[in-house]
Amino acid sequence: MAKRLDLKDLNIYYSAFHAVKDVSLDVPPRSITAFIGPSGCGKSTVLRTLNRMHEVTPGARVEGKVLLDGEDIYGRSVDPVSVRSTIGMVFQRPNPFPTMSIRDNVVAGLKLQGLRNKKELDEVAERSLRGANLWEEVKDRLGKPGGGLSGGQQQRLCIARAIAVSPEVLLMDEPCSALDPISTLAIEDLITELKKDYTIVIVTHNMQQAARVSDQTAFFNLAATGKPGQLIEVNDTETMFSNPEQRATEDYISGRFG
Ligand SMILES: Nc1ncnc2c1ncn2[C@@H]1O[C@H](COP(=O)(O)OP(=O)(O)OP(=O)(O)O)[C@@H](O)[C@H]1O
Ligand SMILES: [Mg+2]
């Protein structure tokens, strides 16, 4: 099976604190992988090591490898900034630049990369907003501030911003947790649609969401407070939710946890 991302023996630290231990897992191209597990088990931490956002925290460190199409993103000659445009991220709370226009929010990353041609930027803005299923709602107010959109629209704006730089992988950390059920379903439809072009890893606390959108699910757990989080089981989503291998997984997904 082809691997787009290949996590090999990841051990992740915040200074002396060993947050997550021994994570190994593959992510096939054009698939959706869901990370589930109780609060504090390290889902966001693992996600942030996949595009080198983890090391932005002072004292944070990673051991092991993350291969993107066979190349180690932690390789000596690799520029973390280029990793972050190849492997984009969407956060839990929509975080558009609030006073910047909708159009400029979408193309902010491309401008940072030095693209200045207005026509090209307009084209990318339209394509990305269409890709994020937001174009029809905003096409008549592209010059208005991004902060003036609803929560669900802002999250789609952030997805448009992430796809504008043509990433290969999209990481999403609880992208629907600040949204109402209708916006949540709109984002889920969009994620399913995006799978045609992108490889997606999504963290979610919502079991139904993991079951609805993902192809593969990874369950993380904590042995005890203060101990590192660990990957308990990774499996195709259908098996995970119908016939999990581990007792802990079954307890968690059926709500008998803790
Ligand atoms: N910046 C940080 N500095 C020190 N420790 C941190 C930092 N961020 C997270 N941690 C610790 O690392 C562990 C894993 O945290 P993480 O945020 O990855 O959990 P999570 O599974 O995403 O939880 P949640 O479901 O609540 O978002 C926790 O013990 C947390 O307190
Ligand atoms: Mg988290």
Short mmCIF file of N, CA and C and ligand atoms in Angstrom, two decimals, residues 43-44 92 173-174 203, ligand 2:
data_model
loop_
_atom_site.label_atom_id
_atom_site.label_comp_id
_atom_site.label_asym_id
_atom_site.label_seq_id
_atom_site.Cartn_x
_atom_site.Cartn_y
_atom_site.Cartn_z
N LYS A 43 -3.24 13.91 21.03
CA LYS A 43 -3.68 13.96 19.63
C LYS A 43 -3.15 15.21 18.92
N SER A 44 -3.35 16.37 19.58
CA SER A 44 -2.90 17.63 18.95
C SER A 44 -1.38 17.64 18.85
N GLN A 92 -8.67 24.44 15.58
CA GLN A 92 -9.94 24.22 16.27
C GLN A 92 -10.86 25.44 16.17
N ASP A 173 -7.32 20.11 13.34
CA ASP A 173 -7.43 19.82 14.77
C ASP A 173 -8.81 20.24 15.27
N GLU A 174 -9.69 19.31 15.44
CA GLU A 174 -11.07 19.57 15.86
C GLU A 174 -11.69 20.76 15.11
N VAL A 203 -8.34 15.50 13.89
CA VAL A 203 -8.56 15.16 15.29
C VAL A 203 -10.02 15.46 15.60
MG MG B 2 -6.08 18.72 21.27
#
